[in-house]
Amino acid sequence: MPTLPEKLQATLGAIIPGARLQTMTLPDVPELELLLLSPDYPQGSLSEAQMQRVMNNPLYWVFCWASGQVLARYLLDNPAWVRGRRVLDFGCGSGVVAIAAALAGAQEVIACDIDPLALEATGINAGLNKVSLSLSDDYFSVPGELDVIIVADVLYDRENLPWLQRFTERAPQVLVADSRVKDFNFPPYTLLGQHDSCTLPDLDESAEFRDVRLYVADSTGYSGIGGAS
Ligand SMILES: C[S@@+](CC[C@H](N)C(=O)[O-])C[C@H]1O[C@@H](n2cnc3c(N)ncnc32)[C@H](O)[C@@H]1O
């Protein structure tokens, strides 16, 4: 019986031959380590069939996205947003933001992703960082009230934009980190901060995708609790 990390490694190797997973510390969030794609992954040598497999099976969880690093850093620096609260991380990927919320003192963190492999990776990464998370593959089946929804790099697909409204209908506070939508104008969301970061392993993305903006929608009137920066 392969262990979970071995299963994830086998999945990765079947999609990108020669690629391997490695535990990495995040440059902007050194408190945290994640099992991610090793930076020595074979670049530029994928055949057309391999490239097709990558496109058909996007392994978002093998990266920590720039927005994820920024929101994780922000929560650790401004724990009042999540401390003692029930938090949902939408599109958790590797689990980076969910783990940061747990480390910042959230009462419960639900890590939600439609990709079952992302949830497995998040479970492994939670263990690496000695935090406990709840996992969900379906936002709508998460029971109970949520205090805060946290979201990083989910707007890469504009079809996900309607989620912004669903979040504000569900929770009084929503924090969104994004570097993809440059015409972001979705009231009641307002700009909370702006930070330069990068995806890990570094995908050498253009400067515009390293420019991460943090947005907040807050119906409690306490937007300042975390200290906007
Ligand atoms: C680019 S990754 C970001 C991962 C992580 N938040 C980070 O910043 O590193 C986007 C993630 O959103 C997930 N996702 C996309 N649509 C979703 C949906 N409707 N419900 C839950 N997760 C979704 C994808 O499966 C993927 O894991």
PDB file of C-alpha atoms and ligand atoms in Angstrom:
ATOM      1  CA  MET A   1       0.000   0.000   0.000  1.00  0.00           C
ATOM      2  CA  PRO A   2       1.686   3.297  -1.028  1.00  0.00           C
ATOM      3  CA  THR A   3       1.685   6.103   1.506  1.00  0.00           C
ATOM      4  CA  LEU A   4      -0.201   9.290   0.588  1.00  0.00           C
ATOM      5  CA  PRO A   5       2.982  11.181  -0.368  1.00  0.00           C
ATOM      6  CA  GLU A   6       4.007   8.199  -2.536  1.00  0.00           C
ATOM      7  CA  LYS A   7       0.579   8.245  -4.208  1.00  0.00           C
ATOM      8  CA  LEU A   8       0.882  11.973  -4.957  1.00  0.00           C
ATOM      9  CA  GLN A   9       4.443  11.441  -6.238  1.00  0.00           C
ATOM     10  CA  ALA A  10       3.210   8.651  -8.547  1.00  0.00           C
ATOM     11  CA  THR A  11       0.417  10.879  -9.861  1.00  0.00           C
ATOM     12  CA  LEU A  12       2.858  13.704 -10.546  1.00  0.00           C
ATOM     13  CA  GLY A  13       5.366  11.367 -12.220  1.00  0.00           C
ATOM     14  CA  ALA A  14       2.663   9.962 -14.499  1.00  0.00           C
ATOM     15  CA  ILE A  15       1.807  13.463 -15.698  1.00  0.00           C
ATOM     16  CA  ILE A  16       5.294  15.031 -15.758  1.00  0.00           C
ATOM     17  CA  PRO A  17       7.875  12.221 -16.008  1.00  0.00           C
ATOM     18  CA  GLY A  18      10.953  12.958 -13.898  1.00  0.00           C
ATOM     19  CA  ALA A  19       9.199  15.530 -11.743  1.00  0.00           C
ATOM     20  CA  ARG A  20       9.325  14.959  -8.027  1.00  0.00           C
ATOM     21  CA  LEU A  21       7.808  16.351  -4.853  1.00  0.00           C
ATOM     22  CA  GLN A  22       9.977  17.929  -2.213  1.00  0.00           C
ATOM     23  CA  THR A  23       9.336  19.572   1.140  1.00  0.00           C
ATOM     24  CA  MET A  24      10.063  23.280   0.766  1.00  0.00           C
ATOM     25  CA  THR A  25      10.108  26.289   3.082  1.00  0.00           C
ATOM     26  CA  LEU A  26       8.309  29.344   1.705  1.00  0.00           C
ATOM     27  CA  PRO A  27      10.558  32.412   1.273  1.00  0.00           C
ATOM     28  CA  ASP A  28       7.822  34.842   2.350  1.00  0.00           C
ATOM     29  CA  VAL A  29       6.354  32.518   5.000  1.00  0.00           C
ATOM     30  CA  PRO A  30       9.303  30.693   6.585  1.00  0.00           C
ATOM     31  CA  GLU A  31       7.046  29.507   9.428  1.00  0.00           C
ATOM     32  CA  LEU A  32       5.527  27.060   6.979  1.00  0.00           C
ATOM     33  CA  GLU A  33       6.727  24.127   4.873  1.00  0.00           C
ATOM     34  CA  LEU A  34       4.897  22.407   2.066  1.00  0.00           C
ATOM     35  CA  LEU A  35       5.315  19.379  -0.154  1.00  0.00           C
ATOM     36  CA  LEU A  36       5.683  21.009  -3.589  1.00  0.00           C
ATOM     37  CA  LEU A  37       7.105  20.388  -7.037  1.00  0.00           C
ATOM     38  CA  SER A  38      10.884  20.334  -6.796  1.00  0.00           C
ATOM     39  CA  PRO A  39      12.455  23.301  -8.658  1.00  0.00           C
ATOM     40  CA  ASP A  40      14.530  20.873 -10.748  1.00  0.00           C
ATOM     41  CA  TYR A  41      11.410  19.677 -12.583  1.00  0.00           C
ATOM     42  CA  PRO A  42      12.028  18.967 -16.284  1.00  0.00           C
ATOM     43  CA  GLN A  43      11.343  22.256 -18.028  1.00  0.00           C
ATOM     44  CA  GLY A  44      10.916  22.756 -21.734  1.00  0.00           C
ATOM     45  CA  SER A  45      11.317  19.091 -22.557  1.00  0.00           C
ATOM     46  CA  LEU A  46       7.702  17.957 -22.479  1.00  0.00           C
ATOM     47  CA  SER A  47       6.384  16.140 -25.539  1.00  0.00           C
ATOM     48  CA  GLU A  48       3.061  17.210 -27.012  1.00  0.00           C
ATOM     49  CA  ALA A  49       1.325  14.247 -25.335  1.00  0.00           C
ATOM     50  CA  GLN A  50       2.879  15.086 -21.960  1.00  0.00           C
ATOM     51  CA  MET A  51       1.895  18.738 -22.361  1.00  0.00           C
ATOM     52  CA  GLN A  52      -1.660  17.617 -23.113  1.00  0.00           C
ATOM     53  CA  ARG A  53      -1.680  15.539 -19.917  1.00  0.00           C
ATOM     54  CA  VAL A  54      -0.525  18.582 -17.938  1.00  0.00           C
ATOM     55  CA  MET A  55      -3.289  20.688 -19.472  1.00  0.00           C
ATOM     56  CA  ASN A  56      -5.920  18.008 -18.784  1.00  0.00           C
ATOM     57  CA  ASN A  57      -4.778  17.482 -15.188  1.00  0.00           C
ATOM     58  CA  PRO A  58      -3.683  20.834 -13.794  1.00  0.00           C
ATOM     59  CA  LEU A  59      -1.826  20.003 -10.604  1.00  0.00           C
ATOM     60  CA  TYR A  60      -2.358  23.328  -8.845  1.00  0.00           C
ATOM     61  CA  TRP A  61      -1.444  21.776  -5.501  1.00  0.00           C
ATOM     62  CA  VAL A  62       2.189  21.179  -6.537  1.00  0.00           C
ATOM     63  CA  PHE A  63       2.677  24.963  -6.447  1.00  0.00           C
ATOM     64  CA  CYS A  64       2.288  27.544  -3.737  1.00  0.00           C
ATOM     65  CA  TRP A  65       0.861  30.425  -5.759  1.00  0.00           C
ATOM     66  CA  ALA A  66       2.067  33.995  -5.248  1.00  0.00           C
ATOM     67  CA  SER A  67      -1.351  35.028  -3.931  1.00  0.00           C
ATOM     68  CA  GLY A  68      -1.278  32.119  -1.487  1.00  0.00           C
ATOM     69  CA  GLN A  69       2.068  33.208  -0.090  1.00  0.00           C
ATOM     70  CA  VAL A  70       0.837  36.791   0.293  1.00  0.00           C
ATOM     71  CA  LEU A  71      -2.408  35.874   2.041  1.00  0.00           C
ATOM     72  CA  ALA A  72      -0.641  33.370   4.320  1.00  0.00           C
ATOM     73  CA  ARG A  73       1.898  36.055   5.289  1.00  0.00           C
ATOM     74  CA  TYR A  74      -0.901  38.558   5.867  1.00  0.00           C
ATOM     75  CA  LEU A  75      -2.832  36.230   8.175  1.00  0.00           C
ATOM     76  CA  LEU A  76       0.239  35.400  10.236  1.00  0.00           C
ATOM     77  CA  ASP A  77       1.035  39.105  10.574  1.00  0.00           C
ATOM     78  CA  ASN A  78      -2.612  40.031  11.272  1.00  0.00           C
ATOM     79  CA  PRO A  79      -4.004  37.035  13.187  1.00  0.00           C
ATOM     80  CA  ALA A  80      -7.014  38.954  14.525  1.00  0.00           C
ATOM     81  CA  TRP A  81      -8.807  38.258  11.230  1.00  0.00           C
ATOM     82  CA  VAL A  82      -8.994  34.548  12.028  1.00  0.00           C
ATOM     83  CA  ARG A  83      -8.118  34.014  15.694  1.00  0.00           C
ATOM     84  CA  GLY A  84     -10.885  32.075  17.443  1.00  0.00           C
ATOM     85  CA  ARG A  85     -13.005  32.072  14.277  1.00  0.00           C
ATOM     86  CA  ARG A  86     -14.491  29.507  11.918  1.00  0.00           C
ATOM     87  CA  VAL A  87     -12.684  29.953   8.611  1.00  0.00           C
ATOM     88  CA  LEU A  88     -13.076  28.436   5.142  1.00  0.00           C
ATOM     89  CA  ASP A  89     -10.209  28.468   2.628  1.00  0.00           C
ATOM     90  CA  PHE A  90     -11.800  28.264  -0.822  1.00  0.00           C
ATOM     91  CA  GLY A  91      -9.566  26.647  -3.489  1.00  0.00           C
ATOM     92  CA  CYS A  92      -6.979  25.539  -0.937  1.00  0.00           C
ATOM     93  CA  GLY A  93      -4.570  23.877  -3.424  1.00  0.00           C
ATOM     94  CA  SER A  94      -1.547  22.896  -1.313  1.00  0.00           C
ATOM     95  CA  GLY A  95      -3.353  24.198   1.780  1.00  0.00           C
ATOM     96  CA  VAL A  96      -0.964  27.116   2.290  1.00  0.00           C
ATOM     97  CA  VAL A  97      -3.562  29.691   3.374  1.00  0.00           C
ATOM     98  CA  ALA A  98      -5.613  27.242   5.442  1.00  0.00           C
ATOM     99  CA  ILE A  99      -2.487  26.198   7.331  1.00  0.00           C
ATOM    100  CA  ALA A 100      -1.514  29.829   7.958  1.00  0.00           C
ATOM    101  CA  ALA A 101      -5.021  30.492   9.325  1.00  0.00           C
ATOM    102  CA  ALA A 102      -4.707  27.525  11.678  1.00  0.00           C
ATOM    103  CA  LEU A 103      -1.252  28.679  12.814  1.00  0.00           C
ATOM    104  CA  ALA A 104      -2.739  32.152  13.382  1.00  0.00           C
ATOM    105  CA  GLY A 105      -5.183  30.667  15.873  1.00  0.00           C
ATOM    106  CA  ALA A 106      -8.412  29.985  13.961  1.00  0.00           C
ATOM    107  CA  GLN A 107     -10.872  27.876  15.946  1.00  0.00           C
ATOM    108  CA  GLU A 108     -11.627  25.681  12.911  1.00  0.00           C
ATOM    109  CA  VAL A 109     -10.327  25.859   9.347  1.00  0.00           C
ATOM    110  CA  ILE A 110     -12.158  24.109   6.539  1.00  0.00           C
ATOM    111  CA  ALA A 111      -9.944  23.639   3.491  1.00  0.00           C
ATOM    112  CA  CYS A 112     -12.148  23.327   0.414  1.00  0.00           C
ATOM    113  CA  ASP A 113     -11.132  22.276  -3.096  1.00  0.00           C
ATOM    114  CA  ILE A 114     -12.849  20.478  -5.948  1.00  0.00           C
ATOM    115  CA  ASP A 115      -9.639  18.572  -6.676  1.00  0.00           C
ATOM    116  CA  PRO A 116      -9.379  15.467  -4.449  1.00  0.00           C
ATOM    117  CA  LEU A 117      -5.598  15.414  -4.897  1.00  0.00           C
ATOM    118  CA  ALA A 118      -5.405  18.990  -3.590  1.00  0.00           C
ATOM    119  CA  LEU A 119      -7.271  17.849  -0.478  1.00  0.00           C
ATOM    120  CA  GLU A 120      -4.849  14.947  -0.031  1.00  0.00           C
ATOM    121  CA  ALA A 121      -1.884  17.307  -0.444  1.00  0.00           C
ATOM    122  CA  THR A 122      -3.485  19.736   2.022  1.00  0.00           C
ATOM    123  CA  GLY A 123      -3.902  16.905   4.543  1.00  0.00           C
ATOM    124  CA  ILE A 124      -0.218  15.965   4.198  1.00  0.00           C
ATOM    125  CA  ASN A 125       0.877  19.594   4.467  1.00  0.00           C
ATOM    126  CA  ALA A 126      -1.293  20.132   7.533  1.00  0.00           C
ATOM    127  CA  GLY A 127       0.517  17.200   9.151  1.00  0.00           C
ATOM    128  CA  LEU A 128       3.920  18.634   8.173  1.00  0.00           C
ATOM    129  CA  ASN A 129       2.982  21.865   9.950  1.00  0.00           C
ATOM    130  CA  LYS A 130       1.321  20.094  12.893  1.00  0.00           C
ATOM    131  CA  VAL A 131      -2.082  21.720  12.442  1.00  0.00           C
ATOM    132  CA  SER A 132      -5.499  20.159  12.151  1.00  0.00           C
ATOM    133  CA  LEU A 133      -7.837  21.093   9.270  1.00  0.00           C
ATOM    134  CA  SER A 134     -11.268  19.945   8.137  1.00  0.00           C
ATOM    135  CA  LEU A 135     -11.386  19.023   4.443  1.00  0.00           C
ATOM    136  CA  SER A 136     -14.273  19.502   2.007  1.00  0.00           C
ATOM    137  CA  ASP A 137     -14.672  18.899  -1.710  1.00  0.00           C
ATOM    138  CA  ASP A 138     -17.961  20.803  -1.874  1.00  0.00           C
ATOM    139  CA  TYR A 139     -18.429  24.364  -0.658  1.00  0.00           C
ATOM    140  CA  PHE A 140     -22.209  24.019  -0.597  1.00  0.00           C
ATOM    141  CA  SER A 141     -22.195  20.970   1.656  1.00  0.00           C
ATOM    142  CA  VAL A 142     -20.128  22.648   4.378  1.00  0.00           C
ATOM    143  CA  PRO A 143     -22.629  22.957   7.250  1.00  0.00           C
ATOM    144  CA  GLY A 144     -22.952  25.774   9.732  1.00  0.00           C
ATOM    145  CA  GLU A 145     -21.976  29.404   9.847  1.00  0.00           C
ATOM    146  CA  LEU A 146     -18.655  30.732   8.671  1.00  0.00           C
ATOM    147  CA  ASP A 147     -16.970  33.798  10.144  1.00  0.00           C
ATOM    148  CA  VAL A 148     -14.363  34.371   7.452  1.00  0.00           C
ATOM    149  CA  ILE A 149     -13.766  33.035   3.931  1.00  0.00           C
ATOM    150  CA  ILE A 150     -10.197  33.259   2.647  1.00  0.00           C
ATOM    151  CA  VAL A 151      -9.402  32.879  -1.043  1.00  0.00           C
ATOM    152  CA  ALA A 152      -6.083  32.955  -2.910  1.00  0.00           C
ATOM    153  CA  ASP A 153      -5.553  32.741  -6.661  1.00  0.00           C
ATOM    154  CA  VAL A 154      -8.911  31.367  -7.654  1.00  0.00           C
ATOM    155  CA  LEU A 155      -9.804  34.128 -10.116  1.00  0.00           C
ATOM    156  CA  TYR A 156      -7.321  32.816 -12.724  1.00  0.00           C
ATOM    157  CA  ASP A 157     -10.494  31.656 -14.466  1.00  0.00           C
ATOM    158  CA  ARG A 158     -12.956  34.524 -14.942  1.00  0.00           C
ATOM    159  CA  GLU A 159     -15.739  31.949 -14.709  1.00  0.00           C
ATOM    160  CA  ASN A 160     -14.957  31.924 -10.998  1.00  0.00           C
ATOM    161  CA  LEU A 161     -15.862  35.613 -10.600  1.00  0.00           C
ATOM    162  CA  PRO A 162     -19.486  34.843  -9.520  1.00  0.00           C
ATOM    163  CA  TRP A 163     -17.995  33.168  -6.437  1.00  0.00           C
ATOM    164  CA  LEU A 164     -17.143  36.616  -5.079  1.00  0.00           C
ATOM    165  CA  GLN A 165     -20.832  37.269  -4.478  1.00  0.00           C
ATOM    166  CA  ARG A 166     -21.467  33.767  -3.101  1.00  0.00           C
ATOM    167  CA  PHE A 167     -18.751  34.382  -0.501  1.00  0.00           C
ATOM    168  CA  THR A 168     -20.301  37.641   0.745  1.00  0.00           C
ATOM    169  CA  GLU A 169     -23.702  35.919   0.951  1.00  0.00           C
ATOM    170  CA  ARG A 170     -22.154  33.243   3.166  1.00  0.00           C
ATOM    171  CA  ALA A 171     -19.737  35.016   5.499  1.00  0.00           C
ATOM    172  CA  PRO A 172     -19.522  38.494   7.048  1.00  0.00           C
ATOM    173  CA  GLN A 173     -15.830  38.794   6.186  1.00  0.00           C
ATOM    174  CA  VAL A 174     -14.069  37.678   3.012  1.00  0.00           C
ATOM    175  CA  LEU A 175     -10.382  38.119   2.190  1.00  0.00           C
ATOM    176  CA  VAL A 176      -9.294  37.601  -1.415  1.00  0.00           C
ATOM    177  CA  ALA A 177      -5.726  37.585  -2.766  1.00  0.00           C
ATOM    178  CA  ASP A 178      -5.377  37.869  -6.506  1.00  0.00           C
ATOM    179  CA  SER A 179      -2.825  38.787  -9.164  1.00  0.00           C
ATOM    180  CA  ARG A 180      -4.817  37.825 -12.259  1.00  0.00           C
ATOM    181  CA  VAL A 181      -7.757  40.246 -12.474  1.00  0.00           C
ATOM    182  CA  LYS A 182      -6.364  43.678 -13.248  1.00  0.00           C
ATOM    183  CA  ASP A 183      -9.770  45.365 -13.610  1.00  0.00           C
ATOM    184  CA  PHE A 184     -11.006  44.219 -10.183  1.00  0.00           C
ATOM    185  CA  ASN A 185     -14.076  46.300  -9.400  1.00  0.00           C
ATOM    186  CA  PHE A 186     -16.521  44.219  -7.421  1.00  0.00           C
ATOM    187  CA  PRO A 187     -18.198  46.149  -4.597  1.00  0.00           C
ATOM    188  CA  PRO A 188     -18.374  45.606  -1.673  1.00  0.00           C
ATOM    189  CA  TYR A 189     -14.775  44.369  -2.059  1.00  0.00           C
ATOM    190  CA  THR A 190     -12.176  47.072  -1.443  1.00  0.00           C
ATOM    191  CA  LEU A 191      -8.406  47.061  -1.749  1.00  0.00           C
ATOM    192  CA  LEU A 192      -6.670  46.139   1.502  1.00  0.00           C
ATOM    193  CA  GLY A 193      -3.049  45.926   0.389  1.00  0.00           C
ATOM    194  CA  GLN A 194      -0.605  45.185  -2.402  1.00  0.00           C
ATOM    195  CA  HIS A 195       2.500  42.973  -2.211  1.00  0.00           C
ATOM    196  CA  ASP A 196       5.095  41.567  -4.592  1.00  0.00           C
ATOM    197  CA  SER A 197       5.631  37.817  -4.381  1.00  0.00           C
ATOM    198  CA  CYS A 198       6.172  34.786  -6.574  1.00  0.00           C
ATOM    199  CA  THR A 199       4.870  31.311  -7.129  1.00  0.00           C
ATOM    200  CA  LEU A 200       6.910  28.478  -5.625  1.00  0.00           C
ATOM    201  CA  PRO A 201       8.652  26.807  -7.385  1.00  0.00           C
ATOM    202  CA  ASP A 202       9.237  30.014  -9.308  1.00  0.00           C
ATOM    203  CA  LEU A 203       7.404  29.866 -12.630  1.00  0.00           C
ATOM    204  CA  ASP A 204       9.183  33.040 -13.716  1.00  0.00           C
ATOM    205  CA  GLU A 205       5.841  34.692 -14.210  1.00  0.00           C
ATOM    206  CA  SER A 206       5.740  38.232 -15.568  1.00  0.00           C
ATOM    207  CA  ALA A 207       5.807  41.138 -13.094  1.00  0.00           C
ATOM    208  CA  GLU A 208       2.044  41.656 -13.398  1.00  0.00           C
ATOM    209  CA  PHE A 209       1.359  38.196 -11.955  1.00  0.00           C
ATOM    210  CA  ARG A 210       3.772  38.815  -9.079  1.00  0.00           C
ATOM    211  CA  ASP A 211       1.834  41.939  -8.133  1.00  0.00           C
ATOM    212  CA  VAL A 212      -0.674  40.515  -5.642  1.00  0.00           C
ATOM    213  CA  ARG A 213      -3.594  42.571  -4.391  1.00  0.00           C
ATOM    214  CA  LEU A 214      -5.535  41.824  -1.229  1.00  0.00           C
ATOM    215  CA  TYR A 215      -9.227  42.668  -1.188  1.00  0.00           C
ATOM    216  CA  VAL A 216     -11.700  42.611   1.668  1.00  0.00           C
ATOM    217  CA  ALA A 217     -15.478  42.506   1.881  1.00  0.00           C
ATOM    218  CA  ASP A 218     -16.503  43.193   5.442  1.00  0.00           C
ATOM    219  CA  SER A 219     -20.075  43.674   6.561  1.00  0.00           C
ATOM    220  CA  THR A 220     -19.066  43.851  10.226  1.00  0.00           C
ATOM    221  CA  GLY A 221     -17.466  47.280   9.928  1.00  0.00           C
ATOM    222  CA  TYR A 222     -14.288  45.951  11.547  1.00  0.00           C
ATOM    223  CA  SER A 223     -12.052  45.957   8.483  1.00  0.00           C
ATOM    224  CA  GLY A 224      -9.313  47.574  10.478  1.00  0.00           C
ATOM    225  CA  ILE A 225      -9.026  44.740  13.002  1.00  0.00           C
ATOM    226  CA  GLY A 226      -6.169  43.164  11.135  1.00  0.00           C
ATOM    227  CA  GLY A 227      -4.488  46.446  10.383  1.00  0.00           C
ATOM    228  CA  ALA A 228      -4.631  46.971   6.617  1.00  0.00           C
ATOM    229  CA  SER A 229      -1.212  47.164   5.017  1.00  0.00           C
TER     230      SER A 229
HETATM  231  C1  LIG B   1      -4.216  28.391  -8.489  1.00  0.00           C
HETATM  232  S1  LIG B   1      -4.765  27.294  -7.253  1.00  0.00           S
HETATM  233  C2  LIG B   1      -4.517  28.244  -5.746  1.00  0.00           C
HETATM  234  C3  LIG B   1      -4.211  27.339  -4.579  1.00  0.00           C
HETATM  235  C4  LIG B   1      -3.880  28.059  -3.252  1.00  0.00           C
HETATM  236  N1  LIG B   1      -5.028  28.840  -2.797  1.00  0.00           N
HETATM  237  C5  LIG B   1      -2.663  28.937  -3.393  1.00  0.00           C
HETATM  238  O1  LIG B   1      -2.830  30.166  -3.398  1.00  0.00           O
HETATM  239  O2  LIG B   1      -1.542  28.406  -3.513  1.00  0.00           O
HETATM  240  C6  LIG B   1      -6.552  27.349  -7.402  1.00  0.00           C
HETATM  241  C7  LIG B   1      -7.260  26.218  -6.675  1.00  0.00           C
HETATM  242  O3  LIG B   1      -8.673  26.498  -6.706  1.00  0.00           O
HETATM  243  C8  LIG B   1      -9.351  25.272  -6.877  1.00  0.00           C
HETATM  244  N2  LIG B   1     -10.703  25.553  -7.382  1.00  0.00           N
HETATM  245  C9  LIG B   1     -11.072  26.053  -8.577  1.00  0.00           C
HETATM  246  N3  LIG B   1     -12.417  26.134  -8.672  1.00  0.00           N
HETATM  247  C10 LIG B   1     -12.912  25.684  -7.495  1.00  0.00           C
HETATM  248  C11 LIG B   1     -14.243  25.484  -6.962  1.00  0.00           C
HETATM  249  N4  LIG B   1     -15.328  25.776  -7.684  1.00  0.00           N
HETATM  250  N5  LIG B   1     -14.387  24.983  -5.714  1.00  0.00           N
HETATM  251  C12 LIG B   1     -13.298  24.684  -4.974  1.00  0.00           C
HETATM  252  N6  LIG B   1     -12.021  24.817  -5.432  1.00  0.00           N
HETATM  253  C13 LIG B   1     -11.832  25.313  -6.663  1.00  0.00           C
HETATM  254  C14 LIG B   1      -8.461  24.497  -7.846  1.00  0.00           C
HETATM  255  O4  LIG B   1      -8.727  23.105  -7.820  1.00  0.00           O
HETATM  256  C15 LIG B   1      -7.081  24.854  -7.314  1.00  0.00           C
HETATM  257  O5  LIG B   1      -6.627  23.922  -6.350  1.00  0.00           O
END
